[in-house]
Each structure stands twice: as C-alpha cells, then as structure tokens.
Short mmCIF file of C-alpha atoms and ligand atoms in Angstrom, two decimals:
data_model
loop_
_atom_site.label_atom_id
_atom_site.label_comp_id
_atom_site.label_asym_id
_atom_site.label_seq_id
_atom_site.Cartn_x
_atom_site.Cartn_y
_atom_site.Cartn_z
CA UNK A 1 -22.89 30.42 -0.26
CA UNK A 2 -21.38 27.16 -1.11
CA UNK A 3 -23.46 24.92 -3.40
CA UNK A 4 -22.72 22.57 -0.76
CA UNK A 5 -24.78 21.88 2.41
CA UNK A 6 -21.55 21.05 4.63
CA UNK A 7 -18.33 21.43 3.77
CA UNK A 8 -16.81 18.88 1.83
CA UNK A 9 -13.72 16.64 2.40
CA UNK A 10 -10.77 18.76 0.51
CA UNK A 11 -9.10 15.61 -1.90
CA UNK A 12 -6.19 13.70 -0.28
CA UNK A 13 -2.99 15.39 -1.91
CA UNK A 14 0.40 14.04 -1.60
CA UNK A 15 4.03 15.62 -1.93
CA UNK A 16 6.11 15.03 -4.72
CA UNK A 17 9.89 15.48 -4.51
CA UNK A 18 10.97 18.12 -6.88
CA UNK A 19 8.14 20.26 -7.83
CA UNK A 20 5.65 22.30 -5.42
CA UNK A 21 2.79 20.39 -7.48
CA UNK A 22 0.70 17.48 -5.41
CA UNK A 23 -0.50 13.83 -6.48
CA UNK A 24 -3.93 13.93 -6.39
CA UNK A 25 -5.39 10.75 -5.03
CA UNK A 26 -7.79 8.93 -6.63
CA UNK A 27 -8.56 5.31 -5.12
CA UNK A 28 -6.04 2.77 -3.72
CA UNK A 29 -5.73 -1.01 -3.97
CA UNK A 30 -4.02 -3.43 -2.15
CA UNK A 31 -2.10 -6.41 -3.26
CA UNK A 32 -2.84 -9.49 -0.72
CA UNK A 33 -0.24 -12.07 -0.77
CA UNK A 34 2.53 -10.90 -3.58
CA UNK A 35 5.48 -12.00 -2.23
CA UNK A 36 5.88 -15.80 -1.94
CA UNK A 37 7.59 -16.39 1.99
CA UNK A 38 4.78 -13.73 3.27
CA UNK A 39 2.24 -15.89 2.01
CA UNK A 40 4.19 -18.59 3.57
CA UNK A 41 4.78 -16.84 6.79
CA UNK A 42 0.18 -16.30 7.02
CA UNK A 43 0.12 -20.14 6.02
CA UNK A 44 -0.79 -19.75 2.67
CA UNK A 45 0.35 -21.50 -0.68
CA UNK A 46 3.15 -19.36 -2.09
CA UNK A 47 2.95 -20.77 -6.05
CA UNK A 48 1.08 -18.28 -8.63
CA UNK A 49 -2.29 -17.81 -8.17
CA UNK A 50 -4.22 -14.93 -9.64
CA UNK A 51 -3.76 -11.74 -7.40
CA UNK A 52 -6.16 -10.48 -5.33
CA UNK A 53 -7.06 -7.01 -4.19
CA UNK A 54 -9.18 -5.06 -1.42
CA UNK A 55 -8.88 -1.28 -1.33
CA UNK A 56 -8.22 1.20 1.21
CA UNK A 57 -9.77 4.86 1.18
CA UNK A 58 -8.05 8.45 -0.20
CA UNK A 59 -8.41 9.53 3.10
CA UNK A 60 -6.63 6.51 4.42
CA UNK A 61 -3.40 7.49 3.06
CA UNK A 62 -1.21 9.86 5.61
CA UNK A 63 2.09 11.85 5.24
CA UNK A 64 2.09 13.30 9.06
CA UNK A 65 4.91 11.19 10.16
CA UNK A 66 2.41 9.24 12.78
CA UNK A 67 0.56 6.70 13.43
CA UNK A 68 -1.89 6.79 15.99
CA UNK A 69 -2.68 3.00 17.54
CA UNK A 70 -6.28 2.11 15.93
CA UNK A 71 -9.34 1.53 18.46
CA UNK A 72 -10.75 -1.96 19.04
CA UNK A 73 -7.36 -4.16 18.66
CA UNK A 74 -4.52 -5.21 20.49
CA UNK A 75 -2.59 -6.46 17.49
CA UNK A 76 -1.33 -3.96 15.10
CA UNK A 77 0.84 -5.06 12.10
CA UNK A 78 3.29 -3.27 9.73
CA UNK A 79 3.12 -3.87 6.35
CA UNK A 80 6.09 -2.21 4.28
CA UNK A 81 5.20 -1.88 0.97
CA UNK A 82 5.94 -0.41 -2.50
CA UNK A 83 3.53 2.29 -4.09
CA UNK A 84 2.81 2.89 -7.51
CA UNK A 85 0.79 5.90 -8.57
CA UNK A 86 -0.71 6.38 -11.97
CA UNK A 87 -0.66 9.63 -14.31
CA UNK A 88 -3.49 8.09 -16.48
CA UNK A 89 -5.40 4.98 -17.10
CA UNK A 90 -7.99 3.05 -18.84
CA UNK A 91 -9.23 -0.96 -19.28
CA UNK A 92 -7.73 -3.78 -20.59
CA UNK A 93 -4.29 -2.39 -20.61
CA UNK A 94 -1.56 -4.70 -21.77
CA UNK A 95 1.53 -5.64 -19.54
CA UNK A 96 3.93 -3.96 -22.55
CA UNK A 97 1.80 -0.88 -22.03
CA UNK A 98 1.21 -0.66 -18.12
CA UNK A 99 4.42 1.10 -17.13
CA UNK A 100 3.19 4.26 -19.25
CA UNK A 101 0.69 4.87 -16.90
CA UNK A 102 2.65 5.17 -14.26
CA UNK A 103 3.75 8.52 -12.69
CA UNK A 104 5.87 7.24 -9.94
CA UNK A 105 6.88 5.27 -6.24
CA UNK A 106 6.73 5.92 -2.85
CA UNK A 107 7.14 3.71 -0.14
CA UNK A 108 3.99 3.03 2.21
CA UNK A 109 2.46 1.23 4.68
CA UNK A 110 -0.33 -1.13 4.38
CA UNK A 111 -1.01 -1.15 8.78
CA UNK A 112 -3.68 -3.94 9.76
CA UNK A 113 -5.34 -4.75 12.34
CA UNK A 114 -3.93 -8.32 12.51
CA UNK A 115 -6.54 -9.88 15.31
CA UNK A 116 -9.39 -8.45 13.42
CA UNK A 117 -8.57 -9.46 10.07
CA UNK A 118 -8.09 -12.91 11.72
CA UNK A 119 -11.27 -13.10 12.54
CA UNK A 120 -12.81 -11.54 9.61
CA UNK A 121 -11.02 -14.47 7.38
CA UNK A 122 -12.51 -17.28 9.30
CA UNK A 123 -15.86 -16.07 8.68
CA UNK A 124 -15.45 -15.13 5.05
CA UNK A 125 -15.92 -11.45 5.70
CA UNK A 126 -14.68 -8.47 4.26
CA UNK A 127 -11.60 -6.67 5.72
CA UNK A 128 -12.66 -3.25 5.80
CA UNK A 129 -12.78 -3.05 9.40
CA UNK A 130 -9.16 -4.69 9.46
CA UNK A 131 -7.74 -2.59 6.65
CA UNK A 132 -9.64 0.71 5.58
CA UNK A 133 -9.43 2.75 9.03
CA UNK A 134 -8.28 5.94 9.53
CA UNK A 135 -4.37 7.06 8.91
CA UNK A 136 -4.23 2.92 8.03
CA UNK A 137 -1.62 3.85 5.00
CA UNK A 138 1.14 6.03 5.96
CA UNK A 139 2.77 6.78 2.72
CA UNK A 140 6.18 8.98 2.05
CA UNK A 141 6.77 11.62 -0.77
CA UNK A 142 6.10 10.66 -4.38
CA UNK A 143 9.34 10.17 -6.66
CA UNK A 144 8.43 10.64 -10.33
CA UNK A 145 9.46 7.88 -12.81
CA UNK A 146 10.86 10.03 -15.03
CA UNK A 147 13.56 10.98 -11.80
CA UNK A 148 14.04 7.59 -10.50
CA UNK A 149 12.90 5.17 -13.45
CA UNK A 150 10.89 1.94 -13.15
CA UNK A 151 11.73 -0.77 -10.32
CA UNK A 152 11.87 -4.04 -10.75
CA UNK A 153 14.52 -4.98 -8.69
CA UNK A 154 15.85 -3.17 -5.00
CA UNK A 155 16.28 -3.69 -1.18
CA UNK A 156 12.73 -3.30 0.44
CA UNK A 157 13.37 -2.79 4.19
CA UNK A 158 11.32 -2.09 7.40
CA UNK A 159 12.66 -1.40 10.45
CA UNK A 160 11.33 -0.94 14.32
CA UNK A 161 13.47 1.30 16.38
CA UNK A 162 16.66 0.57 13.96
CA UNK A 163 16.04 -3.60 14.57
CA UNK A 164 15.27 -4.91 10.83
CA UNK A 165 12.35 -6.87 10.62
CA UNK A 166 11.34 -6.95 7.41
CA UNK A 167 14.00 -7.28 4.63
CA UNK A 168 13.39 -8.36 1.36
CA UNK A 169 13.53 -7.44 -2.73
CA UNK A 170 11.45 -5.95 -4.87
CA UNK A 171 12.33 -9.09 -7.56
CA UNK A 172 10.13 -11.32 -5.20
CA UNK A 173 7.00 -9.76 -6.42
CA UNK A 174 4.91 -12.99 -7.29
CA UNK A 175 3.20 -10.11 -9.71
CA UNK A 176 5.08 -7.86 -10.96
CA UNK A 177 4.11 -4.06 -11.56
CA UNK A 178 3.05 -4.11 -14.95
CA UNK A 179 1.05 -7.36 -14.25
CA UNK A 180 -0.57 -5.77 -11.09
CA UNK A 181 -1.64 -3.31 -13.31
CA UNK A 182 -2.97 -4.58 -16.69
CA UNK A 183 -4.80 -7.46 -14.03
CA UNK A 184 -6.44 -4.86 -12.18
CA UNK A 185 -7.76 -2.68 -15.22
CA UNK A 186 -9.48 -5.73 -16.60
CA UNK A 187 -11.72 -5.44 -13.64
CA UNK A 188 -11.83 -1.74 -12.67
CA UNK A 189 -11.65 1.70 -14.90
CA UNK A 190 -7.71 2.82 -13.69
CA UNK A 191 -7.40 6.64 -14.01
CA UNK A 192 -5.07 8.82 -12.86
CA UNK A 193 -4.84 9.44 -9.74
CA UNK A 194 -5.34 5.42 -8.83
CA UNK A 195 -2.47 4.12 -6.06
CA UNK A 196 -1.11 0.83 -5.74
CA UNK A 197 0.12 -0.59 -2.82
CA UNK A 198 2.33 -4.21 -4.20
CA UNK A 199 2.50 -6.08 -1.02
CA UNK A 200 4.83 -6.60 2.00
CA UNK A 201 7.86 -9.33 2.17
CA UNK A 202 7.79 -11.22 5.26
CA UNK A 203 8.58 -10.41 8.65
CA UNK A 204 5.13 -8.65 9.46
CA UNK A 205 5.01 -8.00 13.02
CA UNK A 206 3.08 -6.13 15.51
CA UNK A 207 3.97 -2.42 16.35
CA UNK A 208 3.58 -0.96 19.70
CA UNK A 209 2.79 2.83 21.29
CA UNK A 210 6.11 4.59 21.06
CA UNK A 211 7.83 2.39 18.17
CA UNK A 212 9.33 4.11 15.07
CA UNK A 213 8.66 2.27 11.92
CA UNK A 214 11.37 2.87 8.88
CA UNK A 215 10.43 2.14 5.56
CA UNK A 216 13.93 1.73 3.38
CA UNK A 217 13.07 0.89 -0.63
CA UNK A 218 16.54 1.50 -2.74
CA UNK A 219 16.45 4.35 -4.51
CA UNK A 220 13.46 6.10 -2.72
CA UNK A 221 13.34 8.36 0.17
CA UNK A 222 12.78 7.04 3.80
CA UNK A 223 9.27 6.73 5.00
CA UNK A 224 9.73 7.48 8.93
CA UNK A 225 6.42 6.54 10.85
CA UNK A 226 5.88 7.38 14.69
CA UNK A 227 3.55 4.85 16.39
CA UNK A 228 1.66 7.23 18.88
MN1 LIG B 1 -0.42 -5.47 2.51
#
C-alpha cells in the first residue's frame, strides 16, 4: 500500500538536449514588464523600476507541443520568453555569483489570458486566474549552459503561422539574468530546480484555435506550440 491516500501528482520533468536525464521542476517565476517597448506597448513607464514577479505552477509548464484555448476568455495572448533554470540556489546571492546557479535556457511561453488579467489589474487583484492555469507555459527542451554558454545578447522571435510578431533581443532585458536572479533570492529561498521565465519583447498578440506559435531564441532549439 502506498503511504499515500491518493495517488500523488508525479513532479513536472522536462527534457534536456543531450543526456536521457530530466530537469526537475521546482517553482517558476515570472518577470512582468522586462523589456522597455513591452511595457510601453501595456502603457506602462519603460525607465528602471525594481522588477516584479508573480509565479506560475510546476504543473503549468508543458512540452506536448499544444496548447489547448483556456476556458472563460476570448482573448488569449502569447508571451515569448527566455527561461532560465537553476542547478542550485540559496539567498542573498550576488549578481557576480548568480550565473553559477544556473543550469541552463529554454525558450517558453508565458500565455495569458489578456481580458482577464485586464480586469484583474483594475481592481488590484492577483493574476492567478489570468496567468497560473493549466498548460499556461509551454516550454521547449532544456540546453545546458555548459553546451550553449550564458546569453546576454540574441534574436528572440515569435512567430504565428510563419508571420513574425514578436521580434526583439535578448540585450533589451531592463534586468538582466544575473540581476533577475540575485533580486529574486533576496526575497525567496532559490534552489535548484527554480525556473525563470525573463519576460516577452513587444508585439504580444492574441492567438486563435488552429494557430501555430514559433518560439525562435538564437542559439536554442525551436519551441513549436499548436493552439488547439
Ligand atoms: Mn510574461
């Protein structure tokens, strides 16, 4: 008998190129707002501020190739984005030392409910409900670090049915990687495990039944994403 009264939720594993072995997922944060003509583009002020984060679930993040269309919304947007995934942790790490934590990239999708999270804004709510669904991060296959180094520069592109609609570079991170990093371990315990989505350049749009969604970072592996 299992010590368990159900069965439990097996851990959300993802691919890595290279090796049979699996990233074991831990929890995963968001970046809001971390490159400056997205912030523009949702009528925000694009100078420095201090980031800001929400989180998405383990079981959020999805390698099947599809995305089913989300219940209760009529506006679905894409959100291309880069995603870091740490070997190992702690608190208070310094920006010198953050990039040692890091086991490698893949690229992702941060999908959103864009009506909802409308909403949700104007009356100072959290975005779960606009954010943290099911299958709401399709992610790609894990490229180690010590394979494809650090980024801190590179073509970040998304693309519906072949049209381009979001092109921009990972150099326009308002917070860099290692910044993202030490920031968010001054507030939270990072351990390996921990995923980081960066942020999305502009051009978010909304996605329809049927639509194939491309995620293009240089130097990575396509993400291919079926909107079903
Ligand atoms: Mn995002």
């Amino acid at each position: 008998m299992s010590q368990f009264p159900f069965e439990p939720k097996t851990m959300t594993t993802l691919p890595i190129v290279g090796t049979k072995a699996r990233f074991p997922v831990n929890r995963v944060y968001c970046v809001g707002r971390n490159y400056a003509d997205h912030a523009i583009e949702m009528g925000h002020d694009p100078n420095r501020e201090d980031p800001f984060f929400f989180q998405k679930n383990a079981s959020n993040l999805d390698i099947s190739g599809e995305f089913p269309y989300p219940k209760k919304t009529s506006d679905v947007h894409h959100e291309a984005e880069l995603a870091v995934l740490l070997k190992s942790g702690g608190e208070n790490i310094t920006v010198e030392q953050a990039l040692d934590h890091v086991y490698g990239y893949a690229p992702s999708l941060d999908m959103t409910r864009r009506d909802i999270q409308a909403q949700q804004k104007k009356l100072g709510r959290p975005w779960e409900i606009s954010k943290a669904f099911e299958r709401s991060a399709p992610i790609g296959s894990v490229h180690p670090a010590t394979e494809v180094g650090h980024f801190t520069k590179g073509r970040i592109l998304l693309k519906v049915n072949g049209m381009v609609r979001q092109d921009g570079d990972l150099d326009q991170l308002i917070w860099k990687v290692p910044e993202l990093i030490s920031y968010l371990s001054e507030y939270f315990e990072l351990v390996g495990g921990d995923v980081i989505l960066t942020g999305t350049p502009a051009g978010v749009s909304s996605v329809q039944k049927g639509d194939e969604l491309e995620v293009e970072i240089e130097g990575l592996n396509t993400l291919t994403t079926k909107v079903i």
